[in-house]
Every structure is written in structure tokens, then in C-alpha cells.
Amino acid sequence: MGTTETYVTTDTKLKRIAWLSAREPGKQFDCLMHLFTEESLAACFHELDGRKAVGVDGMTKAQYGEDLDGNLKDLVSRMKRMAYRPGPVRRVLIPKDGQPGAKRPLGVGNFEDKLVQRMMHKVLESIYEPMFLDCSYGFRPGRGCHDAVRALYQHLYRHEVQAVIDVDVAGYFDSIDHGLLLEILREKINDTRLLRYMVRLFKAGVMAEGELRVSDEGVPQGSLCSPVLANIFAHYVIDIWFEQTVKRHCAGHVAMFRYGDDVVVCCQFEKDAKRIREALGKRLARYRLRLNETKTRLVPFSRRARQRGERQGAFDFLGFTFYWGRSRRGAWIPKVKTSGARLRIKLKRVAIWARAVRNRRRLPWIWAMFCAKLRGHIQYFGVSFNTAAVNTFVHRATRILFRHLNRRSQRKSFSWERFTLFLQAHPLPRVRIYHPLFVSRVAA
């Protein structure tokens, strides 16, 4: 049977699993390992990016693909005999946005483990995606950061809100308890072999600074399975609890918006916000999670209070700051702009990059890469009301690059007049709104 034909069959089976999960919320799935075939894993192989960092074993996609059929046949054979064991994850630290000096750990697995995790991700997504609630936006097909930002903005625009809870879960990915997560998975999955492989994935450990560390908690960020596992855990711990318990006990309208571990709760009444804030800490503690007390804030965010002249707060969500501002007609409306901390971090990264490449690359390459970085920033932060902040970033980043280009030698490479002529011949990417936050009928 050809790869394409078998993959279509596997894809059809995954769609049927999703259909059954949506139709019968209480259904358990007993047989899932038959989906791990040479053909389905070959499809996963072609989906993986060969430019990604390599794991502990140093195996690249190109090297694994030199004998793809033989490697996949051996892998499937080992999985059937329960002889496959995931290798430890290589831990790397990257700068954390919005927190100068802070590092965020990422896990880089072996290439063969990535294949298995990719297929596991597909299976888990088929089962749980139909169950996830509308308040969840992170790591889901057809949903993204801007959908969450837009939904939050629309709620603030259309509903009266007295207070917003800006929630920060301390080290969420690193704190997920393996035992509790397996209990949750067993409610829907009754395939003991898949669950055993899930345990092996958890127990594979992390290789950091030449030392193997094995823990009973945490899913490494960067693993292909981690996003869906983190979503499953948050779905049971936070989303269902909020939908079925919190809303029933609130005096006013409340709404939650979650992207991974970034959570914002909007409350019609401040008294509800205070109760939710206290209850949320206790709820998380039951599942061995905890709030970051210094960053979890109760923010006053009332339109009526702002209209009376009372100062209101602001809060950050997914790199954007939400605040009250004037519309063109003078009315108070919620607005968004690039978070100040995120803007400073991005500019610092531009300076570090410019310093690193100024003497190693020629100007055409530097300019092409610089424009690509600007386009990425514009496409993410190009939302309604944020044009001024994006223009500020483009202007300041260009000045930073100009300074570094003039430090390539003892003599200045550019005067500002010559650089202006260069900009006219090689224009910067145009700043525009890629993600409108409102429809025309409600625009102020």
C-alpha cells in the first residue's frame, strides 16, 4: 500500500476519533497504537522541519532520512515489542520576553522521538480538541494569539467590566504533575500501551549541563507533545472548573480568556473578581500548581469609572497592553498597544544582532535580514490602535542599526543624509494593520 493511500486512511481514522469524541463526551478509546505505522510516521517525518536544533544523539533529519524506510521499520518493530524508549531531552535556555535577564527553558528531543511525539500529538489532538472550550486559544488548530486578543478586546468593548484578573501561573509547564496528568488521560484513553509510552516520555529526563535530571513533574517546553498535554491539564484544572463552578457562583457576568498559561478573567463586579482570585489559588494548589503572587493582579478596568474621571489600570496579554483611551469621537474605549517591556526587549535584541553581524556580513544581507525582522514584528503587532507603537519600534530599530553600521570601521560608513538616500532606494517594510480587533459596525 502506498504512503499517500495509507496516510489518508490514518487521517480518516483520526477524524473519526474526533467525531466520536465530540459525539460521546464520556467515550473511552481502547485501541490507539495501531495508528503508529510506518506510513503515518513517514508522513510525520515529512512534516518536521529539518532546520531545527538536534537532540542529545545529534541525529538530523537528513541523516535519519538516508535510510528512512529501514529506520521507520525498525522503530515500528520496537514500538510493537514495547522496546522503544525515548531518549532524554536536551535543555537549552532562551531569553524570556518581557523579563530582562530571565531565561526560559526549552527541550530539544532526539529526532526519532520527535516522530513519535508528532504522531502522539495528532492522536491526543483528535481526542481532546472537540472537548476544549471556547475560552482556550493556545496551541489549537485554527486559533492563535490574535484570536485571543481580538476576543478579549471585543468583550471589553461590549460588556461592562469593573475588574480584570491578570493571572500568572508560576512555572506552569515545569510544574505539571505527571501522576495527575496520567489520571486525567486515563479518563479518555484506555490503551495501556500508549499510556506506558506516555510514562516513558515523562521519565526520559532532561539533559542539562551534562547531567541527567529526572523529575515527577513538568513537560518540557519545545517538545511536540507538550502543548497539547499542557492544554489537556489546563482544560480539566482551569477551564471546566471556571465554566461549571465559577460562573454559577458569580453575581455578574464573568469571562475567561486563556492562551496556554496566560490567563485573563474579566468580571462585571469587583466582588466577584476578589472571590475568583482567592478561589483560583486554592484550585491550582489542589493540582500542585501555584499562582505567581507578585504578578497576579486585580486590575480596575471600568468604563463607567473612567467616564467619571477615575483613573483605571492597564494589563498585559500576549505582548499587548490593554488600556482605556479616547476614540475619534471622544468616547472612552479599550485600546491596545505593544507592551513596554516587550518593546524594550525587542529593541535590545536588535542591538545584539546588529553588533554580531555588522563586521561579518555584507550590507545587502544585513539589510535583507533586518527588513525580515521588521516584517515579523509588524505582522504580529500590527493590530488596531497600535500603529504608533509599531512605527516607534521601526524608527528606533533603524536608528540602532544605523549606529552599528557606522561602527564597522574607524571611518563612518554612512552620514545620515547618505543613509536617508539608501532608505529611499531600499525602503523599509510598510507599517499597516494586519489584525483588526473590531468590525466596522462597532468601530468608534
Coordinates of N, CA, C and O in Angstrom, one line a residue, residues 304-377:
R304 N -17.3 52.9 33.0 CA -18.1 53.9 33.8 C -17.2 54.7 34.7 O -17.4 55.9 34.9
A305 N -16.3 54.0 35.4 CA -15.4 54.7 36.4 C -14.5 55.7 35.6 O -14.2 56.8 36.1
R306 N -14.1 55.3 34.4 CA -13.2 56.1 33.6 C -13.9 57.4 33.1 O -13.4 58.5 33.1
Q307 N -15.2 57.2 32.8 CA -16.0 58.3 32.3 C -16.3 59.3 33.5 O -16.4 60.5 33.2
R308 N -16.3 58.8 34.7 CA -16.4 59.7 35.9 C -15.1 60.4 36.2 O -15.1 61.2 37.2
G309 N -14.0 60.1 35.5 CA -12.8 60.7 35.8 C -11.9 59.9 36.7 O -10.8 60.4 37.1
E310 N -12.3 58.7 37.1 CA -11.5 57.9 38.0 C -10.4 57.1 37.2 O -10.7 56.6 36.1
R311 N -9.2 57.2 37.6 CA -8.1 56.5 36.9 C -8.3 55.0 37.0 O -8.5 54.4 38.0
Q312 N -8.1 54.3 35.8 CA -8.2 52.9 35.8 C -6.8 52.3 35.4 O -5.9 53.0 35.0
G313 N -6.7 51.0 35.6 CA -5.4 50.3 35.4 C -5.2 49.9 34.0 O -6.1 50.1 33.1
A314 N -4.2 49.2 33.8 CA -3.8 48.6 32.5 C -3.2 47.2 32.7 O -2.7 46.9 33.8
F315 N -3.3 46.3 31.8 CA -2.8 45.0 32.0 C -2.2 44.4 30.6 O -2.6 44.9 29.6
D316 N -1.3 43.5 30.7 CA -0.7 42.9 29.5 C -1.3 41.5 29.2 O -1.6 40.7 30.1
F317 N -1.4 41.2 27.9 CA -1.8 39.9 27.5 C -1.2 39.6 26.1 O -1.4 40.4 25.2
L318 N -0.3 38.6 26.1 CA 0.3 38.1 24.8 C 1.1 39.2 24.2 O 1.1 39.4 22.9
G319 N 1.8 40.0 25.0 CA 2.7 41.0 24.4 C 2.0 42.4 24.2 O 2.6 43.3 23.7
F320 N 0.7 42.5 24.5 CA -0.1 43.7 24.3 C -0.5 44.3 25.6 O -0.9 43.5 26.5
T321 N -0.5 45.6 25.7 CA -1.1 46.3 26.9 C -2.5 46.8 26.6 O -2.7 47.5 25.6
F322 N -3.4 46.4 27.4 CA -4.8 46.9 27.2 C -5.0 48.1 28.2 O -4.7 48.0 29.4
Y323 N -5.6 49.1 27.7 CA -5.8 50.3 28.5 C -7.0 51.1 27.9 O -7.5 50.8 26.9
W324 N -7.4 52.1 28.7 CA -8.5 53.0 28.2 C -8.0 54.2 27.5 O -7.0 54.8 27.9
G325 N -8.6 54.5 26.3 CA -8.2 55.7 25.6 C -9.4 56.3 24.9 O -10.5 55.7 24.9
R326 N -9.2 57.4 24.3 CA -10.3 58.2 23.6 C -10.4 57.7 22.2 O -9.4 57.5 21.5
S327 N -11.7 57.5 21.7 CA -11.9 57.3 20.3 C -11.9 58.6 19.6 O -11.7 59.7 20.1
R328 N -12.0 58.6 18.2 CA -12.0 59.8 17.4 C -13.1 60.7 17.8 O -13.0 61.9 17.6
R329 N -14.2 60.1 18.3 CA -15.4 61.0 18.7 C -15.3 61.4 20.2 O -16.3 62.0 20.7
G330 N -14.2 61.0 20.9 CA -14.1 61.4 22.3 C -14.6 60.5 23.3 O -14.5 60.7 24.5
A331 N -15.1 59.3 22.9 CA -15.7 58.3 23.8 C -14.5 57.5 24.4 O -13.5 57.3 23.7
W332 N -14.7 57.0 25.6 CA -13.7 56.1 26.2 C -13.9 54.7 25.7 O -15.0 54.1 25.8
I333 N -12.9 54.1 25.1 CA -12.9 52.8 24.6 C -11.6 52.0 25.0 O -10.6 52.7 25.2
P334 N -11.7 50.7 25.1 CA -10.5 50.0 25.3 C -9.5 50.0 24.1 O -10.0 50.0 23.0
K335 N -8.3 50.1 24.4 CA -7.3 50.2 23.3 C -6.1 49.2 23.6 O -6.0 48.8 24.8
V336 N -5.3 48.9 22.6 CA -4.2 48.1 22.9 C -2.9 48.7 22.2 O -3.0 49.5 21.3
K337 N -1.8 48.4 22.8 CA -0.5 48.8 22.3 C 0.5 47.8 22.7 O 0.3 47.0 23.5
T338 N 1.7 47.9 22.0 CA 2.7 47.0 22.3 C 3.2 47.2 23.8 O 3.4 48.3 24.2
S339 N 3.3 46.1 24.5 CA 3.8 46.2 25.9 C 5.1 46.8 26.0 O 6.0 46.6 25.1
G340 N 5.3 47.8 26.9 CA 6.6 48.5 27.0 C 7.7 47.5 27.3 O 8.8 47.7 26.7
A341 N 7.5 46.5 28.1 CA 8.6 45.6 28.4 C 9.0 44.8 27.1 O 10.1 44.6 26.8
R342 N 7.9 44.4 26.4 CA 8.2 43.6 25.1 C 8.9 44.5 24.1 O 9.8 44.0 23.4
L343 N 8.6 45.8 24.0 CA 9.2 46.7 23.1 C 10.7 46.9 23.4 O 11.6 46.8 22.6
R344 N 11.0 47.0 24.7 CA 12.4 47.2 25.1 C 13.2 45.9 24.9 O 14.4 46.0 24.4
I345 N 12.6 44.8 25.1 CA 13.3 43.5 24.9 C 13.6 43.4 23.4 O 14.7 43.0 23.0
K346 N 12.6 43.7 22.5 CA 12.8 43.5 21.1 C 13.9 44.5 20.6 O 14.7 44.1 19.7
L347 N 13.9 45.7 21.1 CA 15.0 46.6 20.7 C 16.4 46.2 21.1 O 17.4 46.3 20.4
K348 N 16.4 45.6 22.3 CA 17.7 45.1 22.8 C 18.2 44.0 21.9 O 19.4 43.8 21.7
R349 N 17.3 43.1 21.5 CA 17.7 42.0 20.6 C 18.2 42.5 19.3 O 19.1 41.9 18.7
V350 N 17.5 43.6 18.8 CA 18.0 44.2 17.5 C 19.5 44.7 17.7 O 20.3 44.4 16.8
A351 N 19.7 45.3 18.8 CA 21.1 45.8 19.1 C 22.1 44.7 19.2 O 23.2 44.8 18.6
I352 N 21.7 43.6 19.9 CA 22.6 42.4 20.0 C 22.9 41.8 18.6 O 24.0 41.5 18.3
W353 N 21.9 41.7 17.8 CA 22.0 41.1 16.5 C 22.9 42.0 15.6 O 23.8 41.5 14.9
A354 N 22.6 43.3 15.6 CA 23.4 44.2 14.8 C 24.8 44.2 15.1 O 25.7 44.2 14.3
R355 N 25.1 44.1 16.4 CA 26.5 44.1 16.9 C 27.2 42.8 16.4 O 28.4 42.8 16.1
A356 N 26.5 41.7 16.4 CA 27.0 40.4 16.0 C 27.3 40.3 14.5 O 28.3 39.6 14.1
V357 N 26.5 41.0 13.7 CA 26.7 40.8 12.2 C 27.3 41.9 11.5 O 27.7 41.8 10.3
R358 N 27.5 43.0 12.1 CA 28.0 44.2 11.4 C 29.3 44.1 10.7 O 29.5 44.6 9.6
N359 N 30.2 43.3 11.3 CA 31.5 43.0 10.6 C 31.7 41.7 10.0 O 32.7 41.4 9.5
R360 N 30.6 40.9 10.0 CA 30.7 39.5 9.5 C 29.9 39.4 8.1 O 30.1 38.4 7.4
R361 N 29.0 40.3 7.9 CA 28.2 40.2 6.7 C 28.2 41.4 5.9 O 28.4 42.5 6.4
R362 N 27.9 41.3 4.6 CA 27.9 42.5 3.7 C 26.5 43.2 3.9 O 25.5 42.6 4.4
L363 N 26.5 44.4 3.5 CA 25.3 45.3 3.8 C 24.0 44.7 3.1 O 23.0 44.7 3.8
P364 N 24.0 44.2 1.9 CA 22.8 43.7 1.3 C 22.2 42.6 2.2 O 21.0 42.5 2.4
W365 N 23.0 41.7 2.7 CA 22.5 40.6 3.6 C 22.0 41.1 4.9 O 20.9 40.7 5.3
I366 N 22.7 42.1 5.5 CA 22.3 42.7 6.7 C 20.9 43.3 6.6 O 20.0 43.2 7.4
W367 N 20.8 44.1 5.5 CA 19.5 44.9 5.2 C 18.4 43.9 5.0 O 17.3 44.1 5.5
A368 N 18.6 42.8 4.2 CA 17.5 41.9 3.9 C 17.0 41.2 5.2 O 15.8 41.1 5.4
M369 N 18.0 40.8 6.1 CA 17.6 40.2 7.3 C 16.9 41.2 8.3 O 16.0 40.8 9.0
F370 N 17.4 42.4 8.3 CA 16.8 43.4 9.1 C 15.4 43.7 8.7 O 14.4 43.8 9.6
C371 N 15.1 43.8 7.4 CA 13.7 44.0 6.9 C 12.8 42.8 7.2 O 11.7 43.0 7.5
A372 N 13.4 41.6 7.2 CA 12.6 40.4 7.6 C 12.2 40.5 9.0 O 11.1 40.1 9.4
K373 N 13.1 40.9 9.9 CA 12.8 41.0 11.3 C 11.7 42.1 11.5 O 10.8 41.9 12.3
L374 N 11.8 43.2 10.8 CA 10.8 44.2 10.9 C 9.5 43.7 10.5 O 8.4 44.0 11.1
R375 N 9.4 43.0 9.4 CA 8.2 42.4 8.9 C 7.5 41.5 9.9 O 6.3 41.5 10.1
G376 N 8.3 40.7 10.5 CA 7.8 39.8 11.6 C 7.2 40.6 12.7 O 6.1 40.2 13.2
H377 N 7.8 41.6 13.1 CA 7.3 42.5 14.2 C 6.0 43.1 13.8 O 5.0 43.1 14.5

